Short mmCIF file of C-alpha atoms and ligand atoms in Angstrom, two decimals:
data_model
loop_
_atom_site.label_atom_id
_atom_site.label_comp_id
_atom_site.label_asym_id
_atom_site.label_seq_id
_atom_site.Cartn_x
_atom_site.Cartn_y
_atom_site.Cartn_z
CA UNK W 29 99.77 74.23 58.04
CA UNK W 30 99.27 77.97 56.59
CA UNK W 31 95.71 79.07 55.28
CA UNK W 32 96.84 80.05 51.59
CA UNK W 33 98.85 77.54 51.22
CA UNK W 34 98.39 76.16 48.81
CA UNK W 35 96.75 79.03 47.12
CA UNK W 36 94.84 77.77 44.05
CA UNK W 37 93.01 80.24 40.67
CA UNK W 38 90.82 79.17 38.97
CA UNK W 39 88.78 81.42 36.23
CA UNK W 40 84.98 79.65 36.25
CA UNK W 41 84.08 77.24 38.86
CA UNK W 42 80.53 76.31 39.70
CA UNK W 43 81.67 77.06 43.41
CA UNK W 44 84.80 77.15 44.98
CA UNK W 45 82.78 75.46 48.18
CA UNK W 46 82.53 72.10 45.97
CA UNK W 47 86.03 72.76 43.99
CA UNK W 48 87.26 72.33 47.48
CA UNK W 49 85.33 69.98 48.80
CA UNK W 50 86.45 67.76 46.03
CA UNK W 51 89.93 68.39 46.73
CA UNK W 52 89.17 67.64 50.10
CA UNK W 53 87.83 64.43 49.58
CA UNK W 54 91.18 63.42 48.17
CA UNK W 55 93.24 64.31 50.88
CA UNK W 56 94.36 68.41 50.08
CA UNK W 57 95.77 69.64 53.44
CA UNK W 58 94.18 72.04 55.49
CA UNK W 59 94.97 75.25 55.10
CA UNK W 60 94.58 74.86 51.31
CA UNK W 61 92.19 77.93 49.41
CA UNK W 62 90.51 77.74 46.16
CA UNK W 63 90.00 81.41 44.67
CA UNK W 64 87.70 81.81 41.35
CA UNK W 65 87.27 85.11 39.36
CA UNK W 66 83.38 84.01 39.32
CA UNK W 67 81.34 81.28 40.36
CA UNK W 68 78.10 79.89 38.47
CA UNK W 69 76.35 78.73 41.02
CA UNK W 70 77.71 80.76 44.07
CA UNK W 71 75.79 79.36 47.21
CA UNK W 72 74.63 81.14 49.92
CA UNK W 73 73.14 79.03 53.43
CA UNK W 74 69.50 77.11 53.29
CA UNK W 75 70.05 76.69 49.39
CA UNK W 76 70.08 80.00 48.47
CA UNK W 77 72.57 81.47 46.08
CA UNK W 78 75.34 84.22 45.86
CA UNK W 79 75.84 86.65 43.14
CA UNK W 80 79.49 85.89 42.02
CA UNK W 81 79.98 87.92 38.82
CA UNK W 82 83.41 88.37 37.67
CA UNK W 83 86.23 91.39 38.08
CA UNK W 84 84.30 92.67 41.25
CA UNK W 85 84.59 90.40 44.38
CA UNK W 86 86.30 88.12 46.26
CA UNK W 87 85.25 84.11 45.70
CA UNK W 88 87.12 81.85 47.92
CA UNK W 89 86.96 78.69 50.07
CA UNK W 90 89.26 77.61 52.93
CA UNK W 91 89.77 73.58 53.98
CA UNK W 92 90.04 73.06 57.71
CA UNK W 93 90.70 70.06 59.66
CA UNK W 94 89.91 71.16 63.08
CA UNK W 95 90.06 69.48 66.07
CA UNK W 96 86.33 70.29 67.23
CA UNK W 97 83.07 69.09 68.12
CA UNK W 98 80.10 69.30 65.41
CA UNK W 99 78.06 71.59 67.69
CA UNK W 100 81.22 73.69 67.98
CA UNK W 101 81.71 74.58 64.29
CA UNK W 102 79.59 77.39 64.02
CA UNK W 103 82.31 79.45 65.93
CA UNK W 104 84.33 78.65 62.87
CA UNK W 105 82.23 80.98 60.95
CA UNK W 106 82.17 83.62 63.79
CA UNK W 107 86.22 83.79 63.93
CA UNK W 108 86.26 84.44 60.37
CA UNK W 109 83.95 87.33 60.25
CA UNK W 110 86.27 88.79 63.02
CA UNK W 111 89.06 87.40 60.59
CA UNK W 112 87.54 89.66 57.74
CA UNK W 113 86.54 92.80 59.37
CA UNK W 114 90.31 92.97 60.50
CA UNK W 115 92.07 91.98 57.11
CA UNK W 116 89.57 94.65 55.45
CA UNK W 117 90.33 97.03 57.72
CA UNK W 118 93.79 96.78 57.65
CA UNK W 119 94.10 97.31 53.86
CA UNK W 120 91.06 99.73 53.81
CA UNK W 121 91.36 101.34 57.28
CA UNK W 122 87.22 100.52 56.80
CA UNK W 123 86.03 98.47 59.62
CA UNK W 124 82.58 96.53 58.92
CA UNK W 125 80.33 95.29 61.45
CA UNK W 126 79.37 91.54 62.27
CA UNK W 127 75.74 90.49 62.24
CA UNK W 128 74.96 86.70 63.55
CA UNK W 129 75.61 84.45 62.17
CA UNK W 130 77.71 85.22 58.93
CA UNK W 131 76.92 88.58 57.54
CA UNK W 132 79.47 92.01 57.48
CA UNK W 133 77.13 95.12 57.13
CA UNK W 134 78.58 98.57 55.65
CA UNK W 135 76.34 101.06 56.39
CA UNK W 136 73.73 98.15 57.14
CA UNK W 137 73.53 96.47 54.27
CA UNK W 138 75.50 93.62 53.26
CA UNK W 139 79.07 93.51 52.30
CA UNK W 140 80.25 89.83 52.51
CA UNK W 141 78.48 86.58 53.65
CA UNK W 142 80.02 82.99 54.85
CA UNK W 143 79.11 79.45 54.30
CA UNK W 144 80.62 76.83 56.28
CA UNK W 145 80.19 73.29 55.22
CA UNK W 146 81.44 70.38 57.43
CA UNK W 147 82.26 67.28 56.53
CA UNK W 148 81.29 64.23 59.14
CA UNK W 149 81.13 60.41 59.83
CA UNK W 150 79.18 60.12 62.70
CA UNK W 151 80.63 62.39 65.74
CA UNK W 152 84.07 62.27 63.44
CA UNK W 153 84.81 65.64 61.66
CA UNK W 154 86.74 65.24 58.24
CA UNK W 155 87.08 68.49 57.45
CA UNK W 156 84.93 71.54 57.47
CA UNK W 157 85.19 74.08 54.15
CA UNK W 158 84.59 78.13 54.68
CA UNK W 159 83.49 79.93 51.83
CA UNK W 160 84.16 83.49 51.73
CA UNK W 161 82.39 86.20 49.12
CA UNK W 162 83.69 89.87 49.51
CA UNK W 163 81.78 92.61 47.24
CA UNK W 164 84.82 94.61 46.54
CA UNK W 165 84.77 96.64 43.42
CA UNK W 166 80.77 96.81 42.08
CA UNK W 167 79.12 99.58 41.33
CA UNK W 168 75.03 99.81 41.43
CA UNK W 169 74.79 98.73 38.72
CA UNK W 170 76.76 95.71 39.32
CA UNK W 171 74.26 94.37 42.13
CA UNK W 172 70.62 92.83 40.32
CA UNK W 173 67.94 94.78 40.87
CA UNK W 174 66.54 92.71 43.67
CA UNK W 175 69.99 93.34 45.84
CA UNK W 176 70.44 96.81 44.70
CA UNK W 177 68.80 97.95 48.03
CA UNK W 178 70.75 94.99 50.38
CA UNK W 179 73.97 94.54 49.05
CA UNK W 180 76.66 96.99 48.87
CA UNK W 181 80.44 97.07 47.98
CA UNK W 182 84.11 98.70 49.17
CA UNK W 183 84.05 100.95 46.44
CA UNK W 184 80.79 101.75 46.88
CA UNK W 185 81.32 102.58 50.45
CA UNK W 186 85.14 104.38 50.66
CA UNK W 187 84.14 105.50 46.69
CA UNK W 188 87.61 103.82 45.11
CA UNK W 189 88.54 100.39 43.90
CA UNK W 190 90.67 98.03 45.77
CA UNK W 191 92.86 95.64 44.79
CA UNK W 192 91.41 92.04 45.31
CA UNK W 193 94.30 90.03 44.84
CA UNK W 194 96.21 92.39 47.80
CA UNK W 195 93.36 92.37 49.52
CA UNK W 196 92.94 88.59 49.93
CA UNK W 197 96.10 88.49 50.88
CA UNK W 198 95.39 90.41 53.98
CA UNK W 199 92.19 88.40 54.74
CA UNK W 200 94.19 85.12 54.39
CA UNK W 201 97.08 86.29 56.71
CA UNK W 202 94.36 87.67 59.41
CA UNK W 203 92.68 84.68 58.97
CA UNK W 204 95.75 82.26 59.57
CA UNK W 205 96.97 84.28 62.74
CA UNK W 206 93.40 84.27 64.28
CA UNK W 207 93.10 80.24 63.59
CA UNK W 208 96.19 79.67 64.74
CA UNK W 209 94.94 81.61 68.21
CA UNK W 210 92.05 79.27 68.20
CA UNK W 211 94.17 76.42 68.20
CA UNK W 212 96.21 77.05 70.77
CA UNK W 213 94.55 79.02 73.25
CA UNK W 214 90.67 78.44 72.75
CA UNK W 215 88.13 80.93 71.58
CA UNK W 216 87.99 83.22 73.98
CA UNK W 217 90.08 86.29 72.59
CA UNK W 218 88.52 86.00 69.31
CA UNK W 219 84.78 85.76 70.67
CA UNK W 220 85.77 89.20 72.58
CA UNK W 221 86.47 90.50 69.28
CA UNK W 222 83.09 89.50 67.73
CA UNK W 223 81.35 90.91 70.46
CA UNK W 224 82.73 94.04 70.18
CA UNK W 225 82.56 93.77 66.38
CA UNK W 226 78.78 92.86 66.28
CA UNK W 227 76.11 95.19 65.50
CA UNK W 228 73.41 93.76 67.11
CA UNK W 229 73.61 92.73 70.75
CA UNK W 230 71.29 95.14 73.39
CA UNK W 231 69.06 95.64 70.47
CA UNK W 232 65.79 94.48 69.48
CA UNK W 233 66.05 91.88 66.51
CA UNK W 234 63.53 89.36 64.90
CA UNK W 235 65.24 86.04 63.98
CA UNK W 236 63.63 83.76 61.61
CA UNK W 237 64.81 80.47 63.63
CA UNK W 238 65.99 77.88 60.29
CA UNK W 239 66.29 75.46 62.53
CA UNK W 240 62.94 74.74 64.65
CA UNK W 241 61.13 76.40 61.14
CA UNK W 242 58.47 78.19 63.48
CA UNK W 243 57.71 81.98 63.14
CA UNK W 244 60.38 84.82 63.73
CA UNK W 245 61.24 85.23 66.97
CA UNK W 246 61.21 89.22 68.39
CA UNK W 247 63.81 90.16 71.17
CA UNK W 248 66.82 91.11 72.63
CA UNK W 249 69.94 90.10 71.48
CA UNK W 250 71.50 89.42 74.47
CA UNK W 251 74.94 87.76 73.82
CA UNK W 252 76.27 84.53 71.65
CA UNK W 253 76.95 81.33 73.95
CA UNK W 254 79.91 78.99 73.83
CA UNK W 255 78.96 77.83 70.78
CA UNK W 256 78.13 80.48 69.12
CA UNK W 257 74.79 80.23 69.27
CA UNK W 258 72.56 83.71 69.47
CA UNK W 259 70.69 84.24 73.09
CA UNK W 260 67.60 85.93 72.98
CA UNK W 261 65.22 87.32 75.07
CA UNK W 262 61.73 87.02 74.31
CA UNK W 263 58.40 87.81 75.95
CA UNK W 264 58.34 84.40 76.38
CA UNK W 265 61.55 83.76 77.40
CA UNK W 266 64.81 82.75 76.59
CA UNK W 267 65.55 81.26 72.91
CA UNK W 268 68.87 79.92 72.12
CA UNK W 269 68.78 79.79 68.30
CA UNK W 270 71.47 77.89 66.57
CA UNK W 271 71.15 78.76 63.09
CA UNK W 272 68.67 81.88 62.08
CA UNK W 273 68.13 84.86 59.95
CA UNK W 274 68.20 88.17 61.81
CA UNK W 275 66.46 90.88 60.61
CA UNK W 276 67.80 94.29 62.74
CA UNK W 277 64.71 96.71 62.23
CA UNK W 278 62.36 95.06 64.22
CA UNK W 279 58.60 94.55 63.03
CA UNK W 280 60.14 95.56 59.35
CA UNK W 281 60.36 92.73 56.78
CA UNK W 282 64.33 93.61 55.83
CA UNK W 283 65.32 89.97 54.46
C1 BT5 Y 310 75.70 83.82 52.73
O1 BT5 Y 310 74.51 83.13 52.75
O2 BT5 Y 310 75.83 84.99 52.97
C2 BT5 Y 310 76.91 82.96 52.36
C3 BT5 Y 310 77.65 83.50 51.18
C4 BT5 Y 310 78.91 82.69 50.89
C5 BT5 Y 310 79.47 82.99 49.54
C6 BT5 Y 310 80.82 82.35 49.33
S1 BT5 Y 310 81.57 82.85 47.84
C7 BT5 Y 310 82.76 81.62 47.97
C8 BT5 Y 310 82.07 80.38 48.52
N1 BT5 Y 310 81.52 79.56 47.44
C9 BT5 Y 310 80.18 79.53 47.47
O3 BT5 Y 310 79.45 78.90 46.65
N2 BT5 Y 310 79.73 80.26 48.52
C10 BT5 Y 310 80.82 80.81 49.29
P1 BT5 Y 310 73.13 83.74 53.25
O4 BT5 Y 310 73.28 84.38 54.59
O5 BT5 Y 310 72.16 82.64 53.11
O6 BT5 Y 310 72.82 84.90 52.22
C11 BT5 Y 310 72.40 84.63 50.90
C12 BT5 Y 310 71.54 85.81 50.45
O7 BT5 Y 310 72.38 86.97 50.26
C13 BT5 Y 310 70.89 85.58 49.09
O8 BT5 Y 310 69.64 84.94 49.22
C14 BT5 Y 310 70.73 87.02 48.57
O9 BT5 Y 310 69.59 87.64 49.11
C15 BT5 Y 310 71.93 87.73 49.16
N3 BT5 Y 310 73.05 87.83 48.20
C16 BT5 Y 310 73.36 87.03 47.16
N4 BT5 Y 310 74.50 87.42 46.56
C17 BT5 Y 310 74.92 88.52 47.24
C18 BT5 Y 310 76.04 89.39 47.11
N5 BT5 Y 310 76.99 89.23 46.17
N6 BT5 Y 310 76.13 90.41 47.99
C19 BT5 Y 310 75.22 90.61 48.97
N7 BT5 Y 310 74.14 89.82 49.14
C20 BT5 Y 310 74.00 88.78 48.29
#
């Protein structure tokens, strides 16, 4: 298997997330993407959505098949932020940072987000689908008013356009060497790489925990564990939080 291959367009999709997940659910092999110009109902995690307009970003969705256990998949999204800072940066020569569990920051606000979905019967993983949205070519004006202040793009940041179709192509090739890594020798490399990626660990966060729904954690981010899973320390102690928001400016609503 190669991720890009096949490498389907479409021009409107609702998302490529369900475009694929259909696909998926009659038998397309793993490594297969679906790419849209724009999506109308882009999806972000926790039912939120993701501004897909067209002619500015990157809308795709990757099938896997992977040989994992349930609580491991979240390292599946981790990989492929380390996966996108290096294909960006290799076109761009722009490096973005990582912030748990599936944002890339330029200049702290956000430049791209990820949404794994897994499929499962019981413990049994059928396949698990990684939706990738790159802002690549907006201007301010581009962004709604309420992300004008969050979200920001390549060309906003290095002040020229890219090409999207070239640059996917480097995201999909980084991404297919680093999963191929995974799959043969383990995690460990590529977990280096997100640590050294990541903007956040030694500093003082406050993580909205989606999981246990209580109130935002404050601490220290002190490392990811072998799930990928963010440690923190508290006053109270250590927190493992599996699936969270994290807000970097402590005490400041930023989310
Ligand atoms: C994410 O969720 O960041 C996951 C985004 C995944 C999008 C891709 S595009 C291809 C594939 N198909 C899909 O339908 N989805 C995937 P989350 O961390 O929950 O962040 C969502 C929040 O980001 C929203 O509530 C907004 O505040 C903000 N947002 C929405 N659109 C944005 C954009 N284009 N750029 C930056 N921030 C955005």
């Amino acid at each position: 298997m190669k991720i890009g291959h096949p490498l389907i367009y479409k021009n409107i999709v609702d998302s490529t997330n369900i475009v694929l997940r259909k696909l998926a659910g009659s038998g397309a092999e793993e490594g297969t993407v679906v790419w849209a110009e724009q999506q109308m109902a882009g999806r972000g995690r926790h039912g939120r959505g993701w501004e897909s307009p067209p002619g500015k970003g990157l809308w795709f969705s990757v099938l896997l098949r992977p040989e994992l256990s349930l609580p491991q998949i979240p390292l599946l999204t981790l990989v492929s932020a380390v996966s996108l800072v290096r294909g960006i940066s290799r076109m761009t020569g722009f490096a973005p940072t990582i912030k748990w569990p599936n944002d890339l920051l330029a200049n702290g606000k956000k430049l791209a987000g990820i949404l794994a979905e897994v499929q499962s019967e019981g413990r049994e993983i059928k396949h698990v689908v990684v939706g990738i949205g790159i802002n690549v070519n907006h201007t301010l004006s581009d962004f709604p008013p309420q992300l004008a202040d969050w979200a920001t793009s390549l060309r906003l940041m290095l002040g020229r356009p890219w090409n999207r179709r070239a640059l996917l192509e480097s995201v999909l090739e980084q991404l297919d060497k680093d999963y191929q890594e995974v799959r043969q020798d383990g995690f460990d490399r590529l977990l280096q790489l997100w640590r050294a990626h990541c903007c956040m660990l030694g500093q003082v966060v406050r993580v909205t925990d989606l999981v246990e729904g209580t109130l935002p954690w404050q601490g220290t981010a002190l490392d990811i564990d072998q799930n990928g899973a963010l440690i923190l320390m508290t006053d109270a102690g250590r927190r493992i939080v599996r699936a969270g928001d994290v807000s970097l400016s402590a005490g400041k609503e930023d989310e």
